Coordinates of C-alpha atoms and ligand atoms in Angstrom, one line a residue:
M1 CA 12.2 -66.1 -39.1
K2 CA 9.4 -63.5 -39.1
V3 CA 10.1 -59.8 -38.5
L4 CA 7.2 -57.6 -37.7
I5 CA 7.7 -53.9 -38.6
S6 CA 5.2 -51.9 -36.6
A7 CA 6.2 -48.5 -38.2
K8 CA 6.7 -46.7 -41.4
L9 CA 10.2 -47.5 -42.4
N10 CA 12.2 -46.4 -45.5
P11 CA 11.7 -49.1 -48.3
D12 CA 15.4 -49.4 -48.9
G13 CA 16.0 -50.5 -45.4
V14 CA 13.1 -53.0 -45.6
A15 CA 14.6 -54.3 -48.9
V16 CA 17.9 -55.0 -47.0
L17 CA 16.0 -57.1 -44.5
R18 CA 14.1 -59.0 -47.1
G19 CA 17.5 -59.8 -48.7
Y20 CA 18.5 -62.1 -45.8
K21 CA 18.0 -65.8 -46.5
G22 CA 15.4 -67.2 -44.1
I23 CA 13.8 -63.9 -43.0
E24 CA 10.2 -63.0 -43.8
V25 CA 9.0 -59.5 -43.2
E26 CA 5.5 -58.1 -42.3
E27 CA 5.0 -54.3 -42.4
I28 CA 2.1 -52.8 -40.7
A29 CA 1.0 -49.3 -39.5
P30 CA 2.1 -48.8 -35.9
V31 CA -0.1 -50.8 -33.4
N32 CA -0.2 -51.0 -29.6
G33 CA -1.7 -53.1 -26.8
D34 CA -3.6 -56.3 -27.6
E35 CA -3.2 -55.7 -31.3
L36 CA 0.5 -55.6 -31.0
V37 CA 0.5 -58.8 -28.9
A38 CA -1.6 -60.6 -31.5
K39 CA 0.6 -59.4 -34.4
L40 CA 3.7 -60.6 -32.6
E41 CA 2.5 -64.2 -32.5
G42 CA 5.3 -66.3 -34.2
C43 CA 7.7 -63.4 -34.7
A44 CA 11.4 -63.6 -33.9
A45 CA 11.9 -59.8 -34.2
L46 CA 10.0 -56.5 -33.9
I47 CA 11.0 -53.2 -35.4
V48 CA 9.4 -49.9 -34.1
R49 CA 9.8 -46.2 -34.2
S50 CA 8.3 -44.2 -31.3
E51 CA 4.6 -44.9 -31.9
S52 CA 4.4 -48.6 -30.7
K53 CA 4.9 -48.9 -27.0
V54 CA 6.7 -52.1 -26.1
T55 CA 5.8 -52.4 -22.4
A56 CA 6.6 -55.1 -19.9
D57 CA 3.0 -56.3 -20.1
I58 CA 3.3 -56.8 -23.9
L59 CA 6.6 -58.6 -23.5
E60 CA 5.1 -60.8 -20.9
Q61 CA 2.5 -62.0 -23.4
T62 CA 5.0 -62.8 -26.2
R63 CA 6.7 -66.0 -27.0
G64 CA 9.7 -66.6 -29.3
L65 CA 10.6 -62.9 -29.7
R66 CA 14.5 -62.6 -29.8
V67 CA 15.2 -59.0 -30.7
I68 CA 13.5 -55.5 -30.8
G69 CA 14.9 -52.9 -33.2
R70 CA 14.3 -49.2 -32.6
A71 CA 14.6 -47.2 -35.9
G72 CA 16.1 -44.2 -34.1
T73 CA 18.0 -43.3 -30.9
G74 CA 15.7 -42.8 -28.0
Y75 CA 14.2 -46.1 -26.8
D76 CA 12.1 -44.9 -23.9
N77 CA 9.0 -46.5 -25.7
I78 CA 10.6 -49.9 -25.1
D79 CA 11.0 -51.5 -21.7
A80 CA 14.6 -52.6 -22.3
K81 CA 15.0 -54.0 -18.7
A82 CA 11.9 -56.2 -19.0
A83 CA 13.1 -57.3 -22.5
A84 CA 16.6 -58.2 -21.0
A85 CA 14.9 -60.3 -18.3
K86 CA 13.2 -62.3 -21.1
G87 CA 16.5 -62.6 -23.0
I88 CA 15.3 -60.2 -25.7
A89 CA 17.9 -57.9 -27.2
V90 CA 17.0 -54.3 -27.8
L91 CA 19.0 -52.6 -30.6
I92 CA 19.0 -49.0 -31.7
A93 CA 20.3 -47.2 -34.9
P94 CA 23.1 -45.1 -33.5
G95 CA 24.1 -42.1 -35.5
G96 CA 21.5 -42.5 -38.2
N97 CA 19.5 -39.4 -37.3
T98 CA 22.3 -37.4 -35.5
V99 CA 22.9 -34.7 -38.1
T100 CA 19.2 -34.3 -39.0
T101 CA 18.2 -33.8 -35.4
A102 CA 21.0 -31.4 -34.7
E103 CA 20.0 -29.4 -37.8
H104 CA 16.4 -29.3 -36.6
T105 CA 17.7 -27.9 -33.2
L106 CA 19.5 -25.2 -35.1
G107 CA 16.5 -24.5 -37.2
L108 CA 14.3 -24.0 -34.1
M109 CA 17.0 -21.8 -32.6
F110 CA 16.9 -19.5 -35.6
A111 CA 13.1 -19.6 -35.7
M112 CA 12.9 -18.6 -32.1
A113 CA 15.6 -15.9 -32.2
R114 CA 13.9 -14.2 -35.2
H115 CA 10.2 -15.0 -34.6
I116 CA 10.1 -16.6 -38.1
P117 CA 6.9 -18.8 -37.5
Q118 CA 5.0 -15.9 -36.0
A119 CA 6.0 -13.5 -38.8
N120 CA 5.1 -16.1 -41.4
E121 CA 1.7 -16.7 -39.8
K122 CA 1.0 -13.0 -39.6
L123 CA 2.0 -12.4 -43.2
H124 CA -0.3 -15.3 -44.3
K125 CA -3.1 -13.3 -42.7
G126 CA -2.1 -10.2 -44.5
E127 CA -0.4 -8.5 -41.6
F128 CA 3.0 -6.9 -42.4
D129 CA 4.3 -6.7 -38.9
R130 CA 7.9 -5.2 -38.7
K131 CA 7.8 -4.9 -34.9
L132 CA 8.9 -8.5 -34.5
V133 CA 12.4 -7.7 -33.3
G134 CA 14.7 -10.7 -32.6
F135 CA 18.2 -11.1 -31.4
E136 CA 21.6 -12.1 -32.9
L137 CA 23.0 -15.6 -32.1
T138 CA 26.7 -14.5 -32.6
G139 CA 28.4 -14.0 -29.3
K140 CA 25.5 -15.6 -27.3
T141 CA 26.2 -18.5 -24.9
L142 CA 24.6 -21.9 -25.8
G143 CA 24.3 -24.3 -23.0
V144 CA 24.2 -28.0 -24.2
L145 CA 22.9 -30.6 -21.7
G146 CA 24.0 -34.0 -23.1
L147 CA 27.1 -34.0 -25.3
G148 CA 26.6 -37.4 -27.0
N149 CA 26.1 -37.7 -30.8
I150 CA 23.5 -34.9 -31.3
G151 CA 24.8 -32.6 -28.6
A152 CA 28.3 -32.7 -30.1
V153 CA 27.0 -31.8 -33.6
V154 CA 24.8 -29.0 -32.2
A155 CA 27.9 -27.7 -30.5
D156 CA 30.0 -27.9 -33.7
R157 CA 27.4 -26.0 -35.7
A158 CA 26.9 -23.4 -33.0
L159 CA 30.7 -22.7 -32.8
G160 CA 30.5 -22.1 -36.6
L161 CA 27.9 -19.4 -35.8
K162 CA 30.4 -17.8 -33.4
M163 CA 28.4 -18.7 -30.4
K164 CA 30.2 -19.6 -27.1
V165 CA 29.3 -23.2 -26.2
I166 CA 29.3 -24.6 -22.7
G167 CA 27.9 -27.9 -21.7
Y168 CA 27.2 -30.6 -19.1
D169 CA 27.4 -34.3 -19.5
P170 CA 28.2 -36.6 -16.5
V171 CA 29.9 -39.2 -18.8
I172 CA 32.1 -37.4 -21.2
S173 CA 35.7 -36.4 -20.3
Q174 CA 37.3 -32.9 -20.2
E175 CA 39.5 -34.2 -23.1
R176 CA 36.4 -35.1 -25.2
A177 CA 34.8 -31.7 -24.4
R178 CA 38.0 -29.9 -25.5
E179 CA 38.0 -31.9 -28.7
I180 CA 34.5 -30.7 -29.6
G181 CA 35.2 -27.1 -28.4
V182 CA 32.8 -27.1 -25.4
D183 CA 33.6 -25.7 -22.0
L184 CA 32.5 -28.6 -19.7
L185 CA 30.9 -27.2 -16.5
P186 CA 28.8 -28.4 -13.6
L187 CA 25.0 -28.6 -14.5
D188 CA 24.0 -25.5 -12.4
E189 CA 26.8 -23.4 -14.0
V190 CA 25.6 -24.2 -17.5
I191 CA 22.0 -23.3 -16.5
K192 CA 23.2 -20.1 -14.9
R193 CA 25.3 -18.9 -17.8
A194 CA 23.3 -20.0 -20.8
D195 CA 21.5 -17.5 -23.0
I196 CA 20.0 -20.5 -24.8
L197 CA 19.8 -23.9 -23.2
T198 CA 19.4 -27.0 -25.5
L199 CA 18.7 -30.6 -24.3
H200 CA 20.2 -33.7 -25.8
T201 CA 20.0 -36.4 -23.2
P202 CA 17.9 -39.5 -23.0
V203 CA 14.9 -39.4 -20.6
L204 CA 16.0 -41.5 -17.6
P205 CA 14.9 -41.3 -13.9
E206 CA 17.8 -39.0 -13.3
T207 CA 17.1 -36.7 -16.3
R208 CA 13.3 -36.5 -15.8
H209 CA 12.4 -32.8 -15.4
L210 CA 16.0 -31.9 -15.7
V211 CA 14.7 -28.4 -16.5
G212 CA 12.1 -27.5 -14.0
K213 CA 11.3 -25.0 -11.3
R214 CA 14.8 -24.9 -9.9
A215 CA 16.4 -24.4 -13.3
F216 CA 14.1 -21.4 -13.9
E217 CA 15.0 -20.0 -10.5
I218 CA 18.8 -20.0 -11.3
C219 CA 18.8 -19.2 -15.0
K220 CA 19.5 -15.8 -16.6
P221 CA 16.3 -13.7 -16.9
G222 CA 14.9 -14.3 -20.4
M223 CA 16.9 -17.5 -21.0
R224 CA 15.6 -19.4 -24.1
L225 CA 15.0 -23.2 -24.0
I226 CA 15.2 -25.7 -26.9
N227 CA 14.0 -29.3 -26.5
C228 CA 14.5 -31.6 -29.4
A229 CA 15.2 -34.7 -27.2
R230 CA 12.2 -35.9 -25.1
G231 CA 9.2 -34.2 -23.5
G232 CA 9.9 -35.7 -20.0
L233 CA 13.1 -33.7 -19.7
V234 CA 11.2 -30.5 -19.1
D235 CA 8.6 -29.9 -16.4
E236 CA 6.0 -28.3 -18.6
A237 CA 4.1 -26.6 -15.8
A238 CA 7.3 -24.9 -14.6
L239 CA 8.1 -23.9 -18.2
L240 CA 4.7 -22.4 -18.6
E241 CA 5.0 -20.4 -15.4
A242 CA 8.5 -19.2 -16.4
L243 CA 7.3 -18.1 -19.8
N244 CA 4.4 -16.2 -18.2
S245 CA 6.7 -14.5 -15.7
G246 CA 9.3 -13.7 -18.3
K247 CA 12.0 -15.7 -16.6
C248 CA 12.1 -17.8 -19.7
G249 CA 12.1 -15.6 -22.8
G250 CA 10.9 -18.3 -25.2
A251 CA 10.9 -22.0 -25.9
A252 CA 11.3 -24.1 -29.0
L253 CA 9.8 -27.6 -28.5
D254 CA 9.9 -30.6 -30.8
V255 CA 8.8 -33.0 -28.1
F256 CA 6.1 -33.1 -25.4
E257 CA 5.5 -35.1 -22.2
K258 CA 2.4 -36.5 -23.9
E259 CA 2.3 -36.9 -27.7
P260 CA 0.4 -35.6 -29.4
P261 CA 0.0 -32.9 -26.8
G262 CA -3.5 -31.7 -28.0
A263 CA -4.3 -28.5 -29.9
D264 CA -5.3 -26.7 -26.7
H265 CA -2.0 -27.5 -24.9
P266 CA -1.0 -24.2 -23.2
L267 CA 2.6 -24.5 -24.5
V268 CA 1.5 -25.2 -28.0
M269 CA -0.7 -22.2 -27.9
H270 CA 1.8 -19.9 -26.1
P271 CA 2.9 -16.9 -28.1
K272 CA 6.5 -17.3 -26.9
V273 CA 6.7 -20.9 -28.1
V274 CA 7.8 -22.2 -31.4
C275 CA 7.0 -25.9 -31.9
T276 CA 7.0 -28.8 -34.2
P277 CA 5.4 -32.2 -33.9
H278 CA 8.4 -34.5 -33.1
L279 CA 10.0 -33.9 -36.5
G280 CA 13.6 -33.9 -35.2
A281 CA 14.5 -37.0 -37.1
S282 CA 12.2 -36.5 -40.0
T283 CA 14.3 -36.0 -43.1
I284 CA 14.6 -38.3 -46.1
D285 CA 18.3 -38.7 -45.4
A286 CA 17.9 -39.7 -41.7
Q287 CA 15.1 -42.1 -42.4
E288 CA 17.2 -43.8 -45.1
K289 CA 20.0 -44.1 -42.7
V290 CA 18.1 -45.3 -39.6
G291 CA 16.0 -47.7 -41.8
E292 CA 19.1 -49.3 -43.2
I293 CA 21.0 -49.4 -40.0
I294 CA 18.2 -51.0 -38.0
C295 CA 17.2 -53.5 -40.7
R296 CA 20.8 -54.6 -41.1
N297 CA 21.2 -54.8 -37.4
V298 CA 18.2 -56.9 -36.9
G299 CA 19.0 -59.1 -39.9
N300 CA 22.6 -59.6 -38.7
F301 CA 21.4 -60.4 -35.1
L302 CA 19.0 -63.0 -36.4
T303 CA 21.6 -64.6 -38.6
G304 CA 24.4 -64.6 -36.1
K305 CA 26.4 -61.8 -37.7
D306 CA 27.9 -58.6 -36.1
Y307 CA 25.5 -55.9 -35.1
V308 CA 25.8 -52.5 -33.2
G309 CA 23.8 -50.5 -30.8
R310 CA 22.6 -53.1 -28.3
V311 CA 21.3 -51.2 -25.2
N312 CA 20.3 -54.0 -22.8
Ligands
LIG1 P1 23.6 -40.2 -27.2 O1 23.4 -41.4 -26.4 O2 24.6 -40.2 -28.3 O3 23.9 -39.0 -26.2 C1 23.2 -38.8 -25.0 C2 24.1 -38.1 -24.0 O4 23.4 -37.7 -22.9 C3 25.3 -39.0 -23.6 O5 26.5 -38.4 -23.9 C4 25.0 -39.2 -22.1 O6 26.2 -39.2 -21.3 C5 24.3 -37.9 -21.8 N1 23.6 -37.9 -20.5 C6 23.1 -39.0 -19.8 N2 22.6 -38.5 -18.7 C7 22.8 -37.2 -18.6 C8 22.5 -36.2 -17.6 N3 21.9 -36.5 -16.4 N4 22.8 -34.9 -17.9 C9 23.4 -34.6 -19.1 N5 23.8 -35.5 -20.0 C10 23.4 -36.8 -19.8 O7 22.2 -39.9 -27.8 P2 21.8 -38.9 -29.1 O8 21.8 -39.6 -30.3 O9 22.7 -37.7 -28.9 O10 20.3 -38.5 -28.7 C11 20.0 -37.8 -27.5 C12 18.5 -38.0 -27.3 O11 17.8 -37.2 -28.3 C13 17.9 -39.4 -27.4 O12 18.0 -40.1 -26.2 C14 16.5 -39.2 -28.0 O13 15.6 -39.3 -26.9 C15 16.5 -37.8 -28.5 N6 16.2 -37.8 -30.0 C16 15.1 -37.1 -30.4 C17 14.9 -37.0 -31.7 C18 13.7 -36.3 -32.2 O14 13.1 -36.7 -33.2 N7 13.3 -35.1 -31.7 C19 15.8 -37.6 -32.7 C20 16.9 -38.3 -32.2 C21 17.1 -38.4 -30.8
LIG2 C1 14.7 -40.9 -31.8 O1 14.8 -41.0 -30.6 O2 15.5 -41.4 -32.6 C2 13.6 -40.0 -32.4 O3 12.6 -39.8 -31.5 C3 13.3 -40.3 -33.8 C4 11.9 -40.9 -34.2 O4 11.6 -41.9 -33.9 O5 11.3 -40.1 -34.9

């Protein structure tokens, strides 16, 4: 059984996969479109990160594919419904990058609160600017939209910083919210009360532009936004307008509606925006974990053993 890895995966994970009897592995730099279709000829499994887009059109042209593994959490680059219709399983690597992505969120929150990237850039240019005044996080209200794996860890770390944590998630119970120390409220209440709003939901039809014009109308003046989940959750035009009017006091973005967003993207260039190029999951630790989880998952699936994280 041949497994195509169209991504850069941690070698320890790949070694796990190569260890299965009867499994052959081909690793390539991420490809898309016709190139991906051609490479999938004769493959029983495909493993990707976010670069390769596994569309319905691509799935339509493949034969013999049984499973797609996503070395991460968000699988919006895979048409999981179209895969299900063809009897192809889609597996993710749950939990593997949770702590890493939560830590990146916290890092961006500190960077935004204290203008650390701007200060660093100025100092590199020889400018010793002590007018870059920030704000304390202690006592501020953090609104968490999406209280799954990452949202819960962000909440835990924020409580350690003595922030007040409120949140919205249509799935989790009041009991679970109490367990993680979060005051579970309706969506609008969270948006109205948050000093800083952080997003940790998948991008779905119902979460697309979850933060848009309306959110900026009802939020506190100067509310800060963090997005380490997916670009599609934020209406970028509405965010730009809110930053320019002052309704939004600043934004920290790891993800964009279109990636890469382009060097002249108005949000990337904006003085009130701190941004990183989709690095949320990019630590050695997380890549070791997701690589191993997804390779074991795919190997187990193909050899009839137990696996986790099937999403379709
Ligand atoms: P998860 O599945 O554990 O949690 C997602 C939570 O969102 C769930 O609790 C779910 O109930 C909730 N949710 C669903 N619809 C909602 C809605 N309308 N409003 C509020 N909450 C809603 O996933 P996770 O591991 O916590 O990851 C969250 C997202 O972060 C992923 O979907 C992925 O897109 C993104 N992510 C990004 C990076 C990165 O590199 N920046 C890394 C990992 C994950
Ligand atoms: C994810 O959803 O897990 C992330 O986007 C991680 C990644 O692929 O880098």
